[in-house]
mmCIF file of C-alpha atoms in Angstrom:
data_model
loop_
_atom_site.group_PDB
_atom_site.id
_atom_site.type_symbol
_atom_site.label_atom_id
_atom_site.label_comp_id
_atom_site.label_asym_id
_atom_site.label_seq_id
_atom_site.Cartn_x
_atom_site.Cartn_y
_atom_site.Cartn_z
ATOM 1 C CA UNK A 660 111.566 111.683 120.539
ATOM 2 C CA UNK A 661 112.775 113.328 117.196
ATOM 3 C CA UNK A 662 113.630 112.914 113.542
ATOM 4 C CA UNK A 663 110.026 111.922 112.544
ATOM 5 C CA UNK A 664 108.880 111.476 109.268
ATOM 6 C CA UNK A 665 105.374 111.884 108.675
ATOM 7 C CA UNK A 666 105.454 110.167 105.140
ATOM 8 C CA UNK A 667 101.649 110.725 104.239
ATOM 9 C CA UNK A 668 99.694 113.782 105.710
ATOM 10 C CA UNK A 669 97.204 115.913 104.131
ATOM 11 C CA UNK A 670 97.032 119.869 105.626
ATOM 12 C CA UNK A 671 95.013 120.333 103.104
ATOM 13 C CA UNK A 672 92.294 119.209 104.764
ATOM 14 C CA UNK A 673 88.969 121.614 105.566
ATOM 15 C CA UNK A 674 89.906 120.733 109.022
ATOM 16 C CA UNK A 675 92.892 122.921 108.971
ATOM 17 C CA UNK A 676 90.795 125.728 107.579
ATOM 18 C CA UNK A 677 91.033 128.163 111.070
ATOM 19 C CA UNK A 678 94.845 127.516 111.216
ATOM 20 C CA UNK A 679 97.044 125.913 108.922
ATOM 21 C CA UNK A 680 99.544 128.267 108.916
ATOM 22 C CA UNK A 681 99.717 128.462 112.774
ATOM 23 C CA UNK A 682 99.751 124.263 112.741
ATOM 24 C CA UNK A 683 102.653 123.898 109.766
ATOM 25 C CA UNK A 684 104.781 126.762 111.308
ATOM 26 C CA UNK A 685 104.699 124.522 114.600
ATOM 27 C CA UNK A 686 105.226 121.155 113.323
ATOM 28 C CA UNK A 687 107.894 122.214 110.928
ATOM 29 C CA UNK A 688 109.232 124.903 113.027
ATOM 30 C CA UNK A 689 112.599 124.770 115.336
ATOM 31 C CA UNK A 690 112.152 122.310 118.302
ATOM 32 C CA UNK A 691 109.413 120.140 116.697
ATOM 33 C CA UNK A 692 109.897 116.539 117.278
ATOM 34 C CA UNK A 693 108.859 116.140 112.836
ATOM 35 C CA UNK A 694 112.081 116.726 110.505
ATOM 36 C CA UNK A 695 110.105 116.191 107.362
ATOM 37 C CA UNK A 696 106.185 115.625 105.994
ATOM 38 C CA UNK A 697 104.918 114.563 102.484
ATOM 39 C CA UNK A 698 101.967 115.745 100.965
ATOM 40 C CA UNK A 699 99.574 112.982 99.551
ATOM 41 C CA UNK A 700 98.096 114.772 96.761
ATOM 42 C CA UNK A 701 94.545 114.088 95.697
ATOM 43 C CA UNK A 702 93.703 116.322 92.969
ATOM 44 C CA UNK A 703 94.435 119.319 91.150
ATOM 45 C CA UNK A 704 93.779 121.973 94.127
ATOM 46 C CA UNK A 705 95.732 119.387 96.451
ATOM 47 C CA UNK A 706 98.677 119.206 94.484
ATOM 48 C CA UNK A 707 99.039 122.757 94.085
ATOM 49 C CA UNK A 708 99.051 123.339 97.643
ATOM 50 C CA UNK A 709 101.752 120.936 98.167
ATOM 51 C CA UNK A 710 103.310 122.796 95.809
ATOM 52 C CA UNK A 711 102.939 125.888 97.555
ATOM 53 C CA UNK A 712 104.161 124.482 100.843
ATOM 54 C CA UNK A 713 106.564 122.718 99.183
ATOM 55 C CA UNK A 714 108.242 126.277 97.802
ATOM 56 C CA UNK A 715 107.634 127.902 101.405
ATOM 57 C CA UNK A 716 108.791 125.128 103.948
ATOM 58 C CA UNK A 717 112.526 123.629 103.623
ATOM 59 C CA UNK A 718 111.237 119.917 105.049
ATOM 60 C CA UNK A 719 107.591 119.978 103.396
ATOM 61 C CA UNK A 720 107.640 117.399 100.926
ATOM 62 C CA UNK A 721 104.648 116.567 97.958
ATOM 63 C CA UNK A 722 103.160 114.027 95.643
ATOM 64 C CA UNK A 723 100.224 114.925 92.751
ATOM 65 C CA UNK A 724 97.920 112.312 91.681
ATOM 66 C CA UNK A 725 94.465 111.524 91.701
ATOM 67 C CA UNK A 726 92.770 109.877 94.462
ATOM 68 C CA UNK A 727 90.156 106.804 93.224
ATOM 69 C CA UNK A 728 87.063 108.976 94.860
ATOM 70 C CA UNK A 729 87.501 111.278 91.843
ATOM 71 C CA UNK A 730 88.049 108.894 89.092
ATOM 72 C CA UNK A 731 84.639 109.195 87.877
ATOM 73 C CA UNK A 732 84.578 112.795 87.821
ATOM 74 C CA UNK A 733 87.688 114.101 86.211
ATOM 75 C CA UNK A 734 87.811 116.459 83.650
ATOM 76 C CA UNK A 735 88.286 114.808 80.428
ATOM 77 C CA UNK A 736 92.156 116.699 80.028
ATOM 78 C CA UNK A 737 92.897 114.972 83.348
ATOM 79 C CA UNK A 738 95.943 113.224 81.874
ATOM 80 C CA UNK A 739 97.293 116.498 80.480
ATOM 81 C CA UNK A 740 96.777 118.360 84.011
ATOM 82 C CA UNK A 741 98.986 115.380 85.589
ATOM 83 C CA UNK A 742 101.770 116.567 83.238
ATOM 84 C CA UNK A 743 101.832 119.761 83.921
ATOM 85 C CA UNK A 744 101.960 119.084 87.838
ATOM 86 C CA UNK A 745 104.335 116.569 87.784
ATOM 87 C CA UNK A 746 106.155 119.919 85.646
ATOM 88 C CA UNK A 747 105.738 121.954 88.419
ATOM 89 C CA UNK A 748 106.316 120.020 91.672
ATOM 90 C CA UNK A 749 109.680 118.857 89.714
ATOM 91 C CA UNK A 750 110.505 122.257 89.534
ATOM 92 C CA UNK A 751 110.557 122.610 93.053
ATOM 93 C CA UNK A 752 112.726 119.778 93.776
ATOM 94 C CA UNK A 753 110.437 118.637 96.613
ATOM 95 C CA UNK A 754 108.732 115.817 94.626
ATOM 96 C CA UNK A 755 108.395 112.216 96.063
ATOM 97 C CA UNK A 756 105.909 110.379 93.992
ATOM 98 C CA UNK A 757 102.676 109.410 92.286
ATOM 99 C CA UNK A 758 99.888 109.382 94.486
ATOM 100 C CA UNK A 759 97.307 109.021 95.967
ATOM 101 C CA UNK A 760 96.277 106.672 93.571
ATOM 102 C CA UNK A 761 94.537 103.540 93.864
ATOM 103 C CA UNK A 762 91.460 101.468 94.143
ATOM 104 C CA UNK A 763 88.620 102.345 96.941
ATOM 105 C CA UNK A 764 85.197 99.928 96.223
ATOM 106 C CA UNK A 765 83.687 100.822 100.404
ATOM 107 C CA UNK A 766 81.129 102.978 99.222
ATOM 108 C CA UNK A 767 78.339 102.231 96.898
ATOM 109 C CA UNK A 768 77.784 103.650 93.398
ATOM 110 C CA UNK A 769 81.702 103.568 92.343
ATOM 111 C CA UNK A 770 83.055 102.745 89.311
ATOM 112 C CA UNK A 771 85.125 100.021 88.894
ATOM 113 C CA UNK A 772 86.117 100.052 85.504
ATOM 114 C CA UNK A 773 86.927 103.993 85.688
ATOM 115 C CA UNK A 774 88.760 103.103 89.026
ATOM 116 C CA UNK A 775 90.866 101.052 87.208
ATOM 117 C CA UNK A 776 91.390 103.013 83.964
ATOM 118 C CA UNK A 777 92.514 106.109 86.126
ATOM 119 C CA UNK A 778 94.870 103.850 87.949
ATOM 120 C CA UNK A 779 96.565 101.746 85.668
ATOM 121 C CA UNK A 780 97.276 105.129 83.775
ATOM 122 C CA UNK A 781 98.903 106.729 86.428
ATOM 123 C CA UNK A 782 101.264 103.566 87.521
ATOM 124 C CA UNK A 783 102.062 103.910 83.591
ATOM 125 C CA UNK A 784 102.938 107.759 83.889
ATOM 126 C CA UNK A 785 105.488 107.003 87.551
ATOM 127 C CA UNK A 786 107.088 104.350 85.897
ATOM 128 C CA UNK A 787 107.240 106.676 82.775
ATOM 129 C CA UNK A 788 108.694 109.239 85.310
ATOM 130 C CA UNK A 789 110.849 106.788 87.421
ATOM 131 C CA UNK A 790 108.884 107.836 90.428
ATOM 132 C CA UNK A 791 107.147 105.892 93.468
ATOM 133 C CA UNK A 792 103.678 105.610 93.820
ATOM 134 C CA UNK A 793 101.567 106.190 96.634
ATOM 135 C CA UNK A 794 99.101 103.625 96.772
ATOM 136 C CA UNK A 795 95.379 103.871 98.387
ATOM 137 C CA UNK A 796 93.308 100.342 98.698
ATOM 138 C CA UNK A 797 90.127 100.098 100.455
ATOM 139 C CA UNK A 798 88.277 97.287 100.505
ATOM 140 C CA UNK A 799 90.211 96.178 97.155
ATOM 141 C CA UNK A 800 92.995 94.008 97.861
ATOM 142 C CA UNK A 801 92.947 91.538 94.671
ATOM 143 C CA UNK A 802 92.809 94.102 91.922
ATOM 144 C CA UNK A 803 95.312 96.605 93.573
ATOM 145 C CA UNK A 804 97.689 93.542 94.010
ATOM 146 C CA UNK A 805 97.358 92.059 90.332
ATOM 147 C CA UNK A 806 97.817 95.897 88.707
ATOM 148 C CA UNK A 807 100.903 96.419 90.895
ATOM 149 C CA UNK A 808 102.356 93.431 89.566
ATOM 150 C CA UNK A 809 101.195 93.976 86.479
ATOM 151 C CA UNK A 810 103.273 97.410 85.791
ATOM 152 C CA UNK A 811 106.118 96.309 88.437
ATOM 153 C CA UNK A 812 105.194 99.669 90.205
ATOM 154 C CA UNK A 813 107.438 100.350 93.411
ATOM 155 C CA UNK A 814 106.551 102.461 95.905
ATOM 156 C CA UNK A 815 103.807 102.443 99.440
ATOM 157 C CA UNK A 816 100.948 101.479 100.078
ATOM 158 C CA UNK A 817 99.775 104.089 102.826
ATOM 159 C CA UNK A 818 97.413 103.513 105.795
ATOM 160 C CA UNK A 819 97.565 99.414 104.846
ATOM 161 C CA UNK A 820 94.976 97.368 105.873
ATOM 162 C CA UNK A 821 95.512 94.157 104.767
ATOM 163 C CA UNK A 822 95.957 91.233 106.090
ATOM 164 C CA UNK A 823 99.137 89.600 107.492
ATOM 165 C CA UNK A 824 99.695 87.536 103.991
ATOM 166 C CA UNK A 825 98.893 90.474 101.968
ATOM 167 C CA UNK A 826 101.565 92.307 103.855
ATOM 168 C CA UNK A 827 104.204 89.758 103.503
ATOM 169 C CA UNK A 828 103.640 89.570 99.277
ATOM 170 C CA UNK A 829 103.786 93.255 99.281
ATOM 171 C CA UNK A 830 106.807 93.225 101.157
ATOM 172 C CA UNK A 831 108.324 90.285 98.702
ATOM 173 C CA UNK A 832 107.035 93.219 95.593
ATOM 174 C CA UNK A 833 109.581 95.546 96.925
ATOM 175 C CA UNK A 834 106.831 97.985 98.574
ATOM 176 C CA UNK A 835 106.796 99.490 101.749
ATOM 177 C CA UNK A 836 104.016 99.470 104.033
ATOM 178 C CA UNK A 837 102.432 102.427 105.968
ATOM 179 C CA UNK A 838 101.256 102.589 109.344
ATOM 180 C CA UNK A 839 98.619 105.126 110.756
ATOM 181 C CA UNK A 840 97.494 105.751 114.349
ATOM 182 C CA UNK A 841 95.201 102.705 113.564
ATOM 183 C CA UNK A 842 98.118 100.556 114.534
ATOM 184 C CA UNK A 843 97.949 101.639 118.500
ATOM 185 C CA UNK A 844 94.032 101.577 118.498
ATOM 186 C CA UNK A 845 92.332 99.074 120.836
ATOM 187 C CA UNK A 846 91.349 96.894 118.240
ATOM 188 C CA UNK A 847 94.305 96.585 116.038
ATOM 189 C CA UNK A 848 94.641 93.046 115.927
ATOM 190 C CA UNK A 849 94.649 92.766 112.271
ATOM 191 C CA UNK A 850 97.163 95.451 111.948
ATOM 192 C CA UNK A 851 99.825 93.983 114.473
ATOM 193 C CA UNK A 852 99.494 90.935 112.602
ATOM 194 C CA UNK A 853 99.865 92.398 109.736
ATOM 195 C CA UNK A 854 103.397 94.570 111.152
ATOM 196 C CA UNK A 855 104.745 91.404 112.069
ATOM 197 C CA UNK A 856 105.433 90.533 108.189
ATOM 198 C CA UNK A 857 107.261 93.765 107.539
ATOM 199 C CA UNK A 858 110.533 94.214 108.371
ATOM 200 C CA UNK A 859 111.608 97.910 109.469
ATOM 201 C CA UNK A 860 113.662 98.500 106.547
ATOM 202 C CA UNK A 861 110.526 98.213 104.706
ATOM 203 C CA UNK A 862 107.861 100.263 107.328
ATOM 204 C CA UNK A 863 106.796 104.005 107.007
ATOM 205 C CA UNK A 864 105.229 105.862 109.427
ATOM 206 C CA UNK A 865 102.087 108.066 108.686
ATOM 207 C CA UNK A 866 99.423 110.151 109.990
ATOM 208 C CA UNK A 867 97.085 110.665 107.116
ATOM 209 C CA UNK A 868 96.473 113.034 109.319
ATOM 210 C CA UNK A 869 94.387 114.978 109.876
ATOM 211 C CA UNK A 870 92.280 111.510 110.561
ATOM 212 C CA UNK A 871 92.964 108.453 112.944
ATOM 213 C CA UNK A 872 94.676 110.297 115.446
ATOM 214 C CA UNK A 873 95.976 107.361 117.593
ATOM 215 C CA UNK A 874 95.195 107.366 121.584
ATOM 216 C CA UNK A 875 95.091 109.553 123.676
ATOM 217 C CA UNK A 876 94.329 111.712 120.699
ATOM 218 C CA UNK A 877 90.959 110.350 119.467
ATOM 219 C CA UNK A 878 88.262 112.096 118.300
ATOM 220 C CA UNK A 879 91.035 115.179 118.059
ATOM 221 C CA UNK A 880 92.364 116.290 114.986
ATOM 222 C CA UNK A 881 95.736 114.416 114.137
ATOM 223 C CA UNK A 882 98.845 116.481 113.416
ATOM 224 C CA UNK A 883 102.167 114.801 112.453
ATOM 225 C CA UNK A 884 103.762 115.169 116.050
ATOM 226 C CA UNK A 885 101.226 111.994 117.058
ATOM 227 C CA UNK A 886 103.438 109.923 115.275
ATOM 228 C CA UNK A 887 105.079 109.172 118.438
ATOM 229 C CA UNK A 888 102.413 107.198 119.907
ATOM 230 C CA UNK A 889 102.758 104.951 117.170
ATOM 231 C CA UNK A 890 106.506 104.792 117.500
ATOM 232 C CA UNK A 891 105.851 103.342 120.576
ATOM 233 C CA UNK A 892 103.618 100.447 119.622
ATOM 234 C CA UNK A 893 106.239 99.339 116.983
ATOM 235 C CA UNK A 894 109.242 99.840 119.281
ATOM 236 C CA UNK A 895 107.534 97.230 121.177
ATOM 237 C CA UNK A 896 106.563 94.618 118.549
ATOM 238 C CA UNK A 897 110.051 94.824 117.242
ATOM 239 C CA UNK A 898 111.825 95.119 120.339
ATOM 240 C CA UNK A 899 113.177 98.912 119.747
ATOM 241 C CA UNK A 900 113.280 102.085 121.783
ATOM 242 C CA UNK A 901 110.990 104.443 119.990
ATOM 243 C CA UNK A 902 113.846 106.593 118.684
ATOM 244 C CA UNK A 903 114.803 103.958 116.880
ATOM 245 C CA UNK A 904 111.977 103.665 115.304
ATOM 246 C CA UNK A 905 111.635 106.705 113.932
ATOM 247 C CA UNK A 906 115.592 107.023 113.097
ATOM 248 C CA UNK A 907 115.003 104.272 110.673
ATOM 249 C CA UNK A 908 111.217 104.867 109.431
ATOM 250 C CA UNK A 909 112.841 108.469 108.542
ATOM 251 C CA UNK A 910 115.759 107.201 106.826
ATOM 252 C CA UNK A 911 113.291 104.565 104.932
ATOM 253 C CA UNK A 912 110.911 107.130 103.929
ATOM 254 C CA UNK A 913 113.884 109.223 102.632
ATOM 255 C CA UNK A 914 115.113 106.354 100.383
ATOM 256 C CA UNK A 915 111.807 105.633 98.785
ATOM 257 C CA UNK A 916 111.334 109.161 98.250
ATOM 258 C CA UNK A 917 114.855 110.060 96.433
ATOM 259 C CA UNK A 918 115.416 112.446 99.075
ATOM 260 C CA UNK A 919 119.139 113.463 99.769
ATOM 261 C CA UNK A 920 119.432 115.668 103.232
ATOM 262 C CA UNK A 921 123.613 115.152 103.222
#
């Protein structure tokens, strides 16, 4: 299996602390079954890493944004600091989108209103910028769903976890829908259901690594090259080998993302 496209990954990650260099020289390096990865910026630190990478690796791909968990501590030029990365990941040619933005009410003591504030802002600034977002909702369906709609925002929303109906009116919005190695856990139900609403010109594939590495791999640290295992599971909802899969998850993640390999 080849030509995957891990269209959400974050090397960032503390995880990758010991060996990121050895890890991105291998999954982008000659022989590697990934062609390209994107970045999902978080914050200021995250995006200038994908910067970084994006300047050093030919098929390493980034996003800046702020991630929801941060809303309610950003620094009060926050708006300002977006500017001036969206300035310098332009400059490097390598940028996809907005993100990872979004909602995220799991844990106690968030913010809603901030949530919100920090979000709606930064649909304003892609659409400003003609640029995708990258969309994170946990455990915050309605409101993600009525602000998308409200700023006719286009893009993903990564590691989805909706249900089958949410999928389907998502789909209908003109988004695409990201999978993670959730989709080939045990107790995926939900997820399957969910697949069955999107149609593969509409489906990414994603790690978010370096969590939810799919079986055999968990409890191990996911890398991009595990997208195969979840290939395999939608190859055989759809009734597809799993290079086909990943042919045409690549070449959707490529559209969505304004990039041009010809």
């Amino acid at each position: 299996m080849n030509n995957i496209f891990d269209s959400h990954c974050h090397y960032d990650d503390h995880w990758f602390d010991d060996d990121r260099q050895q890890v991105l020289d291998r999954v982008l390096g000659e022989g590697s079954a990934v062609s390209f990865v994107n970045h999902a910026a978080t914050d200021v630190d995250s995006a200038l890493f994908g910067i970084e990478c994006a300047k050093k690796y030919k098929n390493f791909y980034t996003s800046v944004g702020f991630h929801p968990e941060y809303a309610s501590v950003l620094p009060k030029d926050w708006e300002s600091r977006l500017e001036e990365l969206y300035r310098l990941s332009k400059a490097t040619g390598k940028l996809t989108a907005i993100g990872e933005i979004g909602l995220d009410y799991h844990y106690p003591g968030y913010d809603r209103d901030r949530e919100i504030e920090v979000f709606e802002k930064q649909l304003v600034f892609a659409k400003d910028k003609d640029l995708p977002v990258i969309v994170h909702s946990r455990d915050a369906t309605q409101d993600t769903m009525e602000l998308l709609k409200k700023h006719g925002s286009r893009g993903v929303i990564h590691c989805f976890s909706g249900s089958a109906e949410t999928a389907k009116e998502a789909v209908e919005m003109g988004f695409y829908i990201g999978f993670t190695g959730v989709l080939a856990f045990k107790n995926a139900k939900k997820a399957l259901r969910a697949l069955e609403n999107v149609p593969m010109d509409r489906l990414l594939l994603e790690t978010d690594c370096p969590y939810m590495a799919p079986p055999p791999y968990r409890g191990q640290r996911c890398e991009s090259p595990m997208i195969q295992q979840v290939a395999k599971v939608v190859a055989e909802q759809k009734g597809l080998t799993p290079q086909q899969v990943c042919d045409m998850t690549c070449e959707n993640a490529k559209r969505l993302y304004g990039i041009d390999t010809q």
